[in-house]
Short mmCIF file of N, CA and C in Angstrom, two decimals:
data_model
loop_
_atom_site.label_atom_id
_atom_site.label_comp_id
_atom_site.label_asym_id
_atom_site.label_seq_id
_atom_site.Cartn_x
_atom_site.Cartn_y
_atom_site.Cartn_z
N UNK A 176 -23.39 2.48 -6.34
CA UNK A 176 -22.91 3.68 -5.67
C UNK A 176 -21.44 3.52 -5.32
N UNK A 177 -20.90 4.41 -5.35
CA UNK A 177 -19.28 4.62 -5.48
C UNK A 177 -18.89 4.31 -3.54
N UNK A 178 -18.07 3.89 -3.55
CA UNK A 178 -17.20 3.63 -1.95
C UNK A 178 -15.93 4.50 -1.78
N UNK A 179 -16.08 5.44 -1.21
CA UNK A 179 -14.63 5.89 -0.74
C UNK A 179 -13.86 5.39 0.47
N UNK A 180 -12.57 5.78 0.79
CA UNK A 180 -11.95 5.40 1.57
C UNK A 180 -10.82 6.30 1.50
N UNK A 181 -10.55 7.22 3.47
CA UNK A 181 -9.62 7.79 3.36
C UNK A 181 -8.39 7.41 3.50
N UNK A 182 -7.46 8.08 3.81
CA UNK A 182 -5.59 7.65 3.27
C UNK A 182 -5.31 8.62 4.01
N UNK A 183 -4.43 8.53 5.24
CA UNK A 183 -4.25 9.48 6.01
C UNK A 183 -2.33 8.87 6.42
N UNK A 184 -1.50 9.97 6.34
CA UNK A 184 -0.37 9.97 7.04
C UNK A 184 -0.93 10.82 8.65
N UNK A 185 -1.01 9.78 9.73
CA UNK A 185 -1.22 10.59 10.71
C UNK A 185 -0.28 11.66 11.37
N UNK A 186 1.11 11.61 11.69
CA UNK A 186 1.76 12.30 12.02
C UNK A 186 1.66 14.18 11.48
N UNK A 187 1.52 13.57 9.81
CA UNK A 187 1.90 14.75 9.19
C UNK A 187 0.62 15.49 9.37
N UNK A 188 -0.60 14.85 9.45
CA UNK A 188 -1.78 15.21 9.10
C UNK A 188 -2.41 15.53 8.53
N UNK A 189 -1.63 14.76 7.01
CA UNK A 189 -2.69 14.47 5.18
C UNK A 189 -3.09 13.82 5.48
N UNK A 190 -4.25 13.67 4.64
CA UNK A 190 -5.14 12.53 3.77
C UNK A 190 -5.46 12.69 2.43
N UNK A 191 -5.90 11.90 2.07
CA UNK A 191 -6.81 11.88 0.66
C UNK A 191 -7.70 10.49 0.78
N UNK A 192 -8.25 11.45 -0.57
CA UNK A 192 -9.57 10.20 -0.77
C UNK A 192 -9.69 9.72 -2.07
N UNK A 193 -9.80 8.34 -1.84
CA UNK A 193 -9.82 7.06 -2.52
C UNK A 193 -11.14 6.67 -3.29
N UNK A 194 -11.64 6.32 -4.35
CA UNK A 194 -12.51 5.85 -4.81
C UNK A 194 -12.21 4.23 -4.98
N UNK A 195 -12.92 3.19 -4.36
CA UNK A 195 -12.79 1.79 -4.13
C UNK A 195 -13.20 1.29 -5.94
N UNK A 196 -12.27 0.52 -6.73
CA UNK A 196 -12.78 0.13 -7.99
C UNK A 196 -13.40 -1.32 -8.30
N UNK A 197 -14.44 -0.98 -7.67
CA UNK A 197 -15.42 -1.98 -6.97
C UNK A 197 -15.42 -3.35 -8.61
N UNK A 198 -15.67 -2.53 -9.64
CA UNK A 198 -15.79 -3.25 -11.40
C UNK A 198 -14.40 -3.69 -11.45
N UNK A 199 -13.71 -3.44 -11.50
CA UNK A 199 -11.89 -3.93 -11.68
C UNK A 199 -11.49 -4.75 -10.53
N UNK A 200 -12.00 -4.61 -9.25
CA UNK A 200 -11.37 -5.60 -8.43
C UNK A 200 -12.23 -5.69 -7.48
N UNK A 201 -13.25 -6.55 -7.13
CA UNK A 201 -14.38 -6.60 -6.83
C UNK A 201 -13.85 -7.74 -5.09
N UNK A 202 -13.54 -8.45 -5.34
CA UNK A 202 -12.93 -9.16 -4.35
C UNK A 202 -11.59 -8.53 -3.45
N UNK A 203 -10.61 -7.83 -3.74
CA UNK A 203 -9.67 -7.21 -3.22
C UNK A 203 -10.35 -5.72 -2.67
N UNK A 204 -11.47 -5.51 -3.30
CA UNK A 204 -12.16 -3.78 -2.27
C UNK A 204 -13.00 -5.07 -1.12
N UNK A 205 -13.43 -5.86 -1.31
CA UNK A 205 -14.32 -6.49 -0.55
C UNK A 205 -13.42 -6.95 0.53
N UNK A 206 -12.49 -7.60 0.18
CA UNK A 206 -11.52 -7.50 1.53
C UNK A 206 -10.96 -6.60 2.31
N UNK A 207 -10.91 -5.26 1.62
CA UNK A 207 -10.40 -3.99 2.22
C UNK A 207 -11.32 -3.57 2.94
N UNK A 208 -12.48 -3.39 2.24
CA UNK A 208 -13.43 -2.39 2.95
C UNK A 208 -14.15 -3.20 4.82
N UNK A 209 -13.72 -4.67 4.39
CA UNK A 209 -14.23 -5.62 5.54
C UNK A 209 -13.49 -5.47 6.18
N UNK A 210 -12.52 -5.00 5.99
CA UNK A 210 -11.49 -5.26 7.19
C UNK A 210 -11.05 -3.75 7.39
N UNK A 211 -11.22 -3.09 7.35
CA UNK A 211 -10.83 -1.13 7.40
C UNK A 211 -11.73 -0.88 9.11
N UNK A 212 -11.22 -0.24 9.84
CA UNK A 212 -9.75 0.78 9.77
C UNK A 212 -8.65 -0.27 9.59
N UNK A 213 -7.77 0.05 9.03
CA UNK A 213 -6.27 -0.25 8.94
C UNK A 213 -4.87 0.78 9.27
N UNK A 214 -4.06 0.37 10.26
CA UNK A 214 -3.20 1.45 10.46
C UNK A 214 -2.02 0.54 10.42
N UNK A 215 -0.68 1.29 10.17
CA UNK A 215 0.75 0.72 10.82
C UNK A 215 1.67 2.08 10.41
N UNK A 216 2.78 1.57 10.71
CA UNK A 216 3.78 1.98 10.54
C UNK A 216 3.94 2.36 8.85
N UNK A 217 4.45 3.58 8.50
CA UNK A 217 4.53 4.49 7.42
C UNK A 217 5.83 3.80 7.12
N UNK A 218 5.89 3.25 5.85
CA UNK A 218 7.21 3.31 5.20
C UNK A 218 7.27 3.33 3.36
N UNK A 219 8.74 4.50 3.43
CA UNK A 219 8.84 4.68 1.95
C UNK A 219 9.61 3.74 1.20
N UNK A 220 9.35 3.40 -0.04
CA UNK A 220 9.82 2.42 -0.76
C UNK A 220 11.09 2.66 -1.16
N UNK A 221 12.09 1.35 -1.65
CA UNK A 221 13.43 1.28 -1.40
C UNK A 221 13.81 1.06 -2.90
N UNK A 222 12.61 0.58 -3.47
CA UNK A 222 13.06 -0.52 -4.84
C UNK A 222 11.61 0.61 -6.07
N UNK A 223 10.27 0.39 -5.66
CA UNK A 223 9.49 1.23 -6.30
C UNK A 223 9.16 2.17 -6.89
N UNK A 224 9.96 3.01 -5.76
CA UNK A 224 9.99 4.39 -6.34
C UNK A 224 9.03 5.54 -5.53
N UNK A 225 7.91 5.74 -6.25
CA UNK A 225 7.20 7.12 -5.61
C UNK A 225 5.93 6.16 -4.72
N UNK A 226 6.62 5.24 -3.94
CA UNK A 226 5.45 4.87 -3.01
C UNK A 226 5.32 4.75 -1.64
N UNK A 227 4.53 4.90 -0.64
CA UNK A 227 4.34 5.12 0.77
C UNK A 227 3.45 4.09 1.04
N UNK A 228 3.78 2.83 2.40
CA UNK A 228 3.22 1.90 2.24
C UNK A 228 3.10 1.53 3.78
N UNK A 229 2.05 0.57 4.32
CA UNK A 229 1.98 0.19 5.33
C UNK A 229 2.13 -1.54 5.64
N UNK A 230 2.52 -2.19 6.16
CA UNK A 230 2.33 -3.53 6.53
C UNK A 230 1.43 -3.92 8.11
N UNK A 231 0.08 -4.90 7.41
CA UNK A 231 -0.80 -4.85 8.86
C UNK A 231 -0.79 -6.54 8.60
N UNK A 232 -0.75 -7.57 9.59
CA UNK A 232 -1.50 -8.32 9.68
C UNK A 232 -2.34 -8.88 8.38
N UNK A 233 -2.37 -9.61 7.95
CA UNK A 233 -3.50 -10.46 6.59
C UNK A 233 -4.83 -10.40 7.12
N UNK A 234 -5.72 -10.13 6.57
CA UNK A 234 -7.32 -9.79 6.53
C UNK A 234 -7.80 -10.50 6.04
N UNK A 235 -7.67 -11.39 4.80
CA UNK A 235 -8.53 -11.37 3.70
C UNK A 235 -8.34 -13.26 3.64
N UNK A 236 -9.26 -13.64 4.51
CA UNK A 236 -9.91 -14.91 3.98
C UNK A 236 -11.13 -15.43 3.50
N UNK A 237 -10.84 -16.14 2.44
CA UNK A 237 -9.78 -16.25 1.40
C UNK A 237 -8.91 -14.93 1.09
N UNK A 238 -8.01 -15.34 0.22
CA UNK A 238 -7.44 -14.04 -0.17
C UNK A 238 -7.37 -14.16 -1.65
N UNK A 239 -7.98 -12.88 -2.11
CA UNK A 239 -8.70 -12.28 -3.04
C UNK A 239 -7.71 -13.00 -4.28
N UNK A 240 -6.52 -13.17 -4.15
CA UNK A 240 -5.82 -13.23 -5.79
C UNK A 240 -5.76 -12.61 -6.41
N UNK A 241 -5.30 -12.80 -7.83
CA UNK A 241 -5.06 -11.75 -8.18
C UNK A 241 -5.99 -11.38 -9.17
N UNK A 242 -6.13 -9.83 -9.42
CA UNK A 242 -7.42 -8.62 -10.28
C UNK A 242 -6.83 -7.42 -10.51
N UNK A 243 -7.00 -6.57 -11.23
CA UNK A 243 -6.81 -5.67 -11.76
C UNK A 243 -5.19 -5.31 -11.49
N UNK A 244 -4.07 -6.45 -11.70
CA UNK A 244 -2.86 -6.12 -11.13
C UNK A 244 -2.07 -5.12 -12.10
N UNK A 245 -1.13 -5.06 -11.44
CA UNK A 245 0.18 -4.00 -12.31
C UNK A 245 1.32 -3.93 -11.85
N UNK A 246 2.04 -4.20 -12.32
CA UNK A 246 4.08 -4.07 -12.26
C UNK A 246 4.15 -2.47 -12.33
N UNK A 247 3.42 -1.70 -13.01
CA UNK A 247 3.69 -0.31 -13.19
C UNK A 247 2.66 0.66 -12.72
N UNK A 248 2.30 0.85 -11.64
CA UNK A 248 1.35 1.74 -10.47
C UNK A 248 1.84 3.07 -11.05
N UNK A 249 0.89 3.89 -11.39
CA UNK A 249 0.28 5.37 -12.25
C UNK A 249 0.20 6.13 -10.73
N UNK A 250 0.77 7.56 -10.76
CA UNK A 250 0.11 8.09 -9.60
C UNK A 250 -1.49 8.25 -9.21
N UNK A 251 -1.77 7.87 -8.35
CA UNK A 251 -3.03 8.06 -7.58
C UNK A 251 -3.33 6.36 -7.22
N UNK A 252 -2.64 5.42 -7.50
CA UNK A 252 -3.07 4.09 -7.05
C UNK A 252 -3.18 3.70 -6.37
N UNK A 253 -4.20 2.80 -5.49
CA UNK A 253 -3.67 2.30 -4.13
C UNK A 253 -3.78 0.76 -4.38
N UNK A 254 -3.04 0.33 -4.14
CA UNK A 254 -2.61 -1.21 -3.97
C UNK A 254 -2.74 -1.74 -3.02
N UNK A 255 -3.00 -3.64 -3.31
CA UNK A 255 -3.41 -4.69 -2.13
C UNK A 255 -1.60 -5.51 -2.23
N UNK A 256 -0.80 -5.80 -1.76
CA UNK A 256 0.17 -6.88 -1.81
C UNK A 256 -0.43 -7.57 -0.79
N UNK A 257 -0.69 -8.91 -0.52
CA UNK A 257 -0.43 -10.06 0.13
C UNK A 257 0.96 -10.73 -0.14
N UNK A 258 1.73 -10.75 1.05
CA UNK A 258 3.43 -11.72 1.08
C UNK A 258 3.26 -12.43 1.94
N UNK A 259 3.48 -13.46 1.68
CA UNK A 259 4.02 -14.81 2.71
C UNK A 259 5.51 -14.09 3.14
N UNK A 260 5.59 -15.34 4.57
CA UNK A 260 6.33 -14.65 5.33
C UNK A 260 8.35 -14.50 4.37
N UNK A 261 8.22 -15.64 4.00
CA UNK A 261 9.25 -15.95 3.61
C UNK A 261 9.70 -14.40 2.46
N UNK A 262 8.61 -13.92 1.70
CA UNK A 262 8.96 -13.13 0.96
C UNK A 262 9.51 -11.57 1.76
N UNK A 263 9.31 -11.34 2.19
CA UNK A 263 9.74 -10.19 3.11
C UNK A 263 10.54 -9.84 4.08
N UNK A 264 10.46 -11.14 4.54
CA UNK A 264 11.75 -11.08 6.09
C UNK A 264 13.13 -10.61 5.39
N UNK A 265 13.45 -10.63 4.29
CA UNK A 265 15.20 -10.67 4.37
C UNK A 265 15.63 -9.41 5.20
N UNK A 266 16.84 -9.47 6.44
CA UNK A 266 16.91 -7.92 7.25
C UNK A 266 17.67 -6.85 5.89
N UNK A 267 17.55 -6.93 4.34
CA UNK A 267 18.28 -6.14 3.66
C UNK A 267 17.09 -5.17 3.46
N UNK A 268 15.85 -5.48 4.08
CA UNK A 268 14.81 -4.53 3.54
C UNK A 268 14.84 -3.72 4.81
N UNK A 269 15.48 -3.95 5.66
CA UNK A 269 15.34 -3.04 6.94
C UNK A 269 14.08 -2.81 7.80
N UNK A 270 13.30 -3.81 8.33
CA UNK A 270 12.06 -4.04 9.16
C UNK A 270 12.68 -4.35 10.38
N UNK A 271 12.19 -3.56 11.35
CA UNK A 271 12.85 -4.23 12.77
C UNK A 271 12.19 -5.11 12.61
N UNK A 272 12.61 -5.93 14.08
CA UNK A 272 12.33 -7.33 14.41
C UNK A 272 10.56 -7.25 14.67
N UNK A 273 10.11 -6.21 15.34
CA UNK A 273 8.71 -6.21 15.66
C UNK A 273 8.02 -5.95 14.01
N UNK A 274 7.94 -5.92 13.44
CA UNK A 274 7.55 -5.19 12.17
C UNK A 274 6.72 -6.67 11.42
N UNK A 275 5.82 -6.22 10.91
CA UNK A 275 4.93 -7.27 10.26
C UNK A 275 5.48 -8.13 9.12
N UNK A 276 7.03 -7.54 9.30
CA UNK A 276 7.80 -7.91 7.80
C UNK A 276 8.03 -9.59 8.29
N UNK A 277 7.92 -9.64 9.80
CA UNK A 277 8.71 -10.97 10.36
C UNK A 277 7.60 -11.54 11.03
N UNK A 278 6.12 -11.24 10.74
CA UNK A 278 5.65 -12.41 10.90
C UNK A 278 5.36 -13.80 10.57
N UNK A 279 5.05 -14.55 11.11
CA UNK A 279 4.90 -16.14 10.77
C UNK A 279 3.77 -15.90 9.49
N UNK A 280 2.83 -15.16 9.88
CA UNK A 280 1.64 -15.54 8.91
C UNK A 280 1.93 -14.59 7.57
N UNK A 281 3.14 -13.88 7.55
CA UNK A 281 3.31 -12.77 6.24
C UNK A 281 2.66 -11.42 6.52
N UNK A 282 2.12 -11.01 5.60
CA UNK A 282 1.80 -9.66 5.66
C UNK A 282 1.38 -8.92 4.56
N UNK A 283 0.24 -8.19 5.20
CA UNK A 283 -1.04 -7.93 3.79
C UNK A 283 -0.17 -6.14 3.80
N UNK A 284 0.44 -5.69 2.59
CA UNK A 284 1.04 -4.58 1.77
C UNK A 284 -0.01 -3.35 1.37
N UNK A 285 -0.60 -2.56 2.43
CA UNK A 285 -1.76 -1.41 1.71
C UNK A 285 -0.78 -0.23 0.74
N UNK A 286 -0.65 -0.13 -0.69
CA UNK A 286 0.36 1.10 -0.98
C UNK A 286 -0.40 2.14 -1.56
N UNK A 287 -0.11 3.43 -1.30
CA UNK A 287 -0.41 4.39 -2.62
C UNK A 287 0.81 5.06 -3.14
N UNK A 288 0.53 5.46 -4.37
CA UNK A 288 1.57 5.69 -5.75
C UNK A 288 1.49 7.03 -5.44
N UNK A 289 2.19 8.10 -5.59
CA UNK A 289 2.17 9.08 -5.26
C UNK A 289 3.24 10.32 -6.85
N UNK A 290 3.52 9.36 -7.98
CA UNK A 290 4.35 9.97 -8.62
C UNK A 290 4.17 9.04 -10.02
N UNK A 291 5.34 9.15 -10.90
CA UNK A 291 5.49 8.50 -12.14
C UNK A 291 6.67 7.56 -11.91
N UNK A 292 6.60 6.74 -13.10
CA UNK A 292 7.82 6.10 -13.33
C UNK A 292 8.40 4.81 -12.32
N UNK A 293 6.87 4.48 -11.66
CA UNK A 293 7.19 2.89 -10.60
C UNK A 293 7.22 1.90 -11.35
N UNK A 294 8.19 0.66 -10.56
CA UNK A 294 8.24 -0.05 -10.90
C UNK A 294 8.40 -1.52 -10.09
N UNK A 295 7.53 -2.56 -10.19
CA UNK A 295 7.16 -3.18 -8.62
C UNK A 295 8.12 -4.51 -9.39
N UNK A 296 9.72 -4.28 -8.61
CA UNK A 296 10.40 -5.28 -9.02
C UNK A 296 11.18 -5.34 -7.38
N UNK A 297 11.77 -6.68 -7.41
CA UNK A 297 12.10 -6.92 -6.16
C UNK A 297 13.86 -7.97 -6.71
N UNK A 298 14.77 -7.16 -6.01
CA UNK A 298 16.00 -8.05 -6.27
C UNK A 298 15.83 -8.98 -5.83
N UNK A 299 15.13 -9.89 -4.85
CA UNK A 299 15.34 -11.13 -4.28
C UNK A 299 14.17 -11.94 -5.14
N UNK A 300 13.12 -10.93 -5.47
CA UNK A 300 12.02 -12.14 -5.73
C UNK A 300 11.41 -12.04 -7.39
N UNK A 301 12.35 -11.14 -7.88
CA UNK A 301 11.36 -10.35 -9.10
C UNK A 301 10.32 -9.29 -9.27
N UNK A 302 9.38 -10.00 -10.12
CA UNK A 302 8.13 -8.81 -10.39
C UNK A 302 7.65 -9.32 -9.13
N UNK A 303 6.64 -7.93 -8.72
CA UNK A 303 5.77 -8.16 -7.69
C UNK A 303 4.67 -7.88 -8.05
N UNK A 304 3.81 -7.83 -8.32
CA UNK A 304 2.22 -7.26 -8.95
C UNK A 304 1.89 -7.25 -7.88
N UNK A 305 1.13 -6.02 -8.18
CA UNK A 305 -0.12 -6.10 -7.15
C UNK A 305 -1.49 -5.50 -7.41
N UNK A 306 -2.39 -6.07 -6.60
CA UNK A 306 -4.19 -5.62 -7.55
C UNK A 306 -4.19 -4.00 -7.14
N UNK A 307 -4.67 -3.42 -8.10
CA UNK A 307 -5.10 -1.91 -7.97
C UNK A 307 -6.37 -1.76 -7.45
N UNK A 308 -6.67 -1.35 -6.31
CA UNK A 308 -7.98 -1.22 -5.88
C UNK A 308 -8.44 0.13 -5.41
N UNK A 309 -8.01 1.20 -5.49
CA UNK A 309 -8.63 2.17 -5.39
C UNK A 309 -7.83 3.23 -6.58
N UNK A 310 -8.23 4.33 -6.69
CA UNK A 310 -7.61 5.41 -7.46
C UNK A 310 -7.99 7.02 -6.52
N UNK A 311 -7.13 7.38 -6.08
CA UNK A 311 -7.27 8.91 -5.39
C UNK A 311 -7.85 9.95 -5.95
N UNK A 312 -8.87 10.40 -5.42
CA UNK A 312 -9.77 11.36 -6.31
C UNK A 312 -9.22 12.97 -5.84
N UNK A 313 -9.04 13.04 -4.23
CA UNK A 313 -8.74 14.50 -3.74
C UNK A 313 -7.80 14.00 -2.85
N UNK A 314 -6.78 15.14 -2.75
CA UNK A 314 -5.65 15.39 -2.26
C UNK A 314 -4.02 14.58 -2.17
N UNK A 315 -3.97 14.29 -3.80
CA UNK A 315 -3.34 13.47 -4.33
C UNK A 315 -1.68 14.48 -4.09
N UNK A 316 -2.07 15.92 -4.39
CA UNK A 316 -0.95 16.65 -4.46
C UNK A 316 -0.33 16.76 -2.67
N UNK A 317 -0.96 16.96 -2.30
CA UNK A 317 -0.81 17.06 -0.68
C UNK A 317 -0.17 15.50 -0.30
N UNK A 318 -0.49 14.72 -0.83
CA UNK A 318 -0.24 13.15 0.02
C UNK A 318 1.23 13.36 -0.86
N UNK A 319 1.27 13.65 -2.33
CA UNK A 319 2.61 13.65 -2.21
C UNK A 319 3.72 14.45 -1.84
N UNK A 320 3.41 15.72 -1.67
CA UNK A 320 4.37 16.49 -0.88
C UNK A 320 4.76 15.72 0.39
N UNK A 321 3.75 15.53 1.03
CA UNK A 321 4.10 14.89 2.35
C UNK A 321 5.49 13.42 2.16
N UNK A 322 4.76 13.14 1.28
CA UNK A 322 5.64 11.37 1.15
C UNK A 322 6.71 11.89 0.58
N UNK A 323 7.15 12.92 0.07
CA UNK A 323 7.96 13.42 -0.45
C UNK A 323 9.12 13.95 0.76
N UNK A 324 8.42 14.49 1.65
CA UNK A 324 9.15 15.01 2.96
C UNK A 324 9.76 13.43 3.84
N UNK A 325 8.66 11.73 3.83
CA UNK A 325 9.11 11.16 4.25
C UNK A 325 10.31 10.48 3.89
N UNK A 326 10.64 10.83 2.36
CA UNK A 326 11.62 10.27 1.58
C UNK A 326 12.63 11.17 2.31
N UNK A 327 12.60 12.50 2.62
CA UNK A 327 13.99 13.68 2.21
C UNK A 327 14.22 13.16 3.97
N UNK A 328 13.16 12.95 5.46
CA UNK A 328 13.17 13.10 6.44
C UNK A 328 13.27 12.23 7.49
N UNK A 329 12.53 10.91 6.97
CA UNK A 329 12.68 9.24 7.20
C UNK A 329 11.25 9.15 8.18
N UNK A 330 10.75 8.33 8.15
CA UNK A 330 9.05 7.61 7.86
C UNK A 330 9.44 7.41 9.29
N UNK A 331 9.97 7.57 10.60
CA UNK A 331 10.54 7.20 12.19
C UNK A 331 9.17 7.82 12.47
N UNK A 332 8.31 7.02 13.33
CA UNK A 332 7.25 7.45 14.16
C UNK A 332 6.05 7.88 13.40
N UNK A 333 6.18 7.73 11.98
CA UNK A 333 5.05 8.02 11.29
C UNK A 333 4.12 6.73 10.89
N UNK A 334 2.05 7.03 11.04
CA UNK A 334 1.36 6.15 10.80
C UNK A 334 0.85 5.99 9.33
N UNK A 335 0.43 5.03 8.44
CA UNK A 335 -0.28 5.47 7.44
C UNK A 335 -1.84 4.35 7.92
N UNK A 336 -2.79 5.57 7.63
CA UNK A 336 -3.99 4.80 8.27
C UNK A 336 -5.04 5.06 6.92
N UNK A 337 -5.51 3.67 7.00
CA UNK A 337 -6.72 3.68 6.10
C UNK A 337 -8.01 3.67 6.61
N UNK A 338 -8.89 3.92 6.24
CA UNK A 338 -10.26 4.10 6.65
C UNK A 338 -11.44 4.26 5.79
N UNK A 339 -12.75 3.91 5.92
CA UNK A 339 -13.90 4.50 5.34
C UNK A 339 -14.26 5.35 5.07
N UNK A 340 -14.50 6.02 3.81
CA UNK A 340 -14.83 8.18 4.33
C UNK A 340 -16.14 7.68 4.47
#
């Protein structure tokens, strides 16, 4: 039986819904779904392109490794990144000091793709892959208008929260 999971910008007050790809990444939904609700701070990507992303705290022990990854995220994707701390802190990515970007233990990356033409490369570190674990079934157009407004308006005070439907 299929697992969903919603995708909510709280501020704006979208969501959509996620189908968990339980056959393609069986260990990375198993860490998600164990560890959901998930919320933080909304932020749009600098280097990616059409993506809206959250940084929470690491969940997943063990941590899953890597499954169903991709350098090139298709709209409707939602992605797992796990970063050690070292990979994220540089202040050129712009994380305040409170921000999960600067914790000791790193920081588990929830993203969804919201467009065409991404590309998960990083000037400091290279490729970044990351496992694809869900694909957006409804309200894919809505999540991107919205992320679209956080690009033109700036992501200040906005949540992106994940959850169980």
């Amino acid at each position: 039986m299929a697992r969903y999971i919603t995708i909510t910008l709280d501020k704006r007050g979208i969501s959509c819904r996620a189908r968990l790809l339980d056959d393609e990444a069986p260990r990375t939904c198993k860490a998600v779904w164990d560890a959901l609700p998930q919320s933080g701070s909304a932020y749009h990507a600098k280097y990616a392109r059409n993506e809206v992303y959250t940084l929470v705290p690491p969940f997943a022990e063990p941590k899953p490794g890597r499954e169903n990854p991709t350098i090139t995220p298709i709209p409707g994707d939602v992605v797992y990144f796990g970063f050690e701390a070292w990979e994220i802190g540089n202040p050129a990515y712009g994380y305040d000091d409170s921000s999960e970007a600067h914790s000791d233990q790193g920081a588990t990356d929830l993203a969804i793709f919201y467009g065409r033409n991404n590309l998960l490369i990083n000037g400091d570190a290279g490729w970044v892959p990351g496992n694809v674990f869900a694909t957006i079934e409804e309200g894919l157009a809505e999540m991107a208008a919205a992320a679209q407004d956080l690009w033109l308006r700036g992501v200040e005070g906005e949540t992106l929260s994940f959850a169980r439907a």
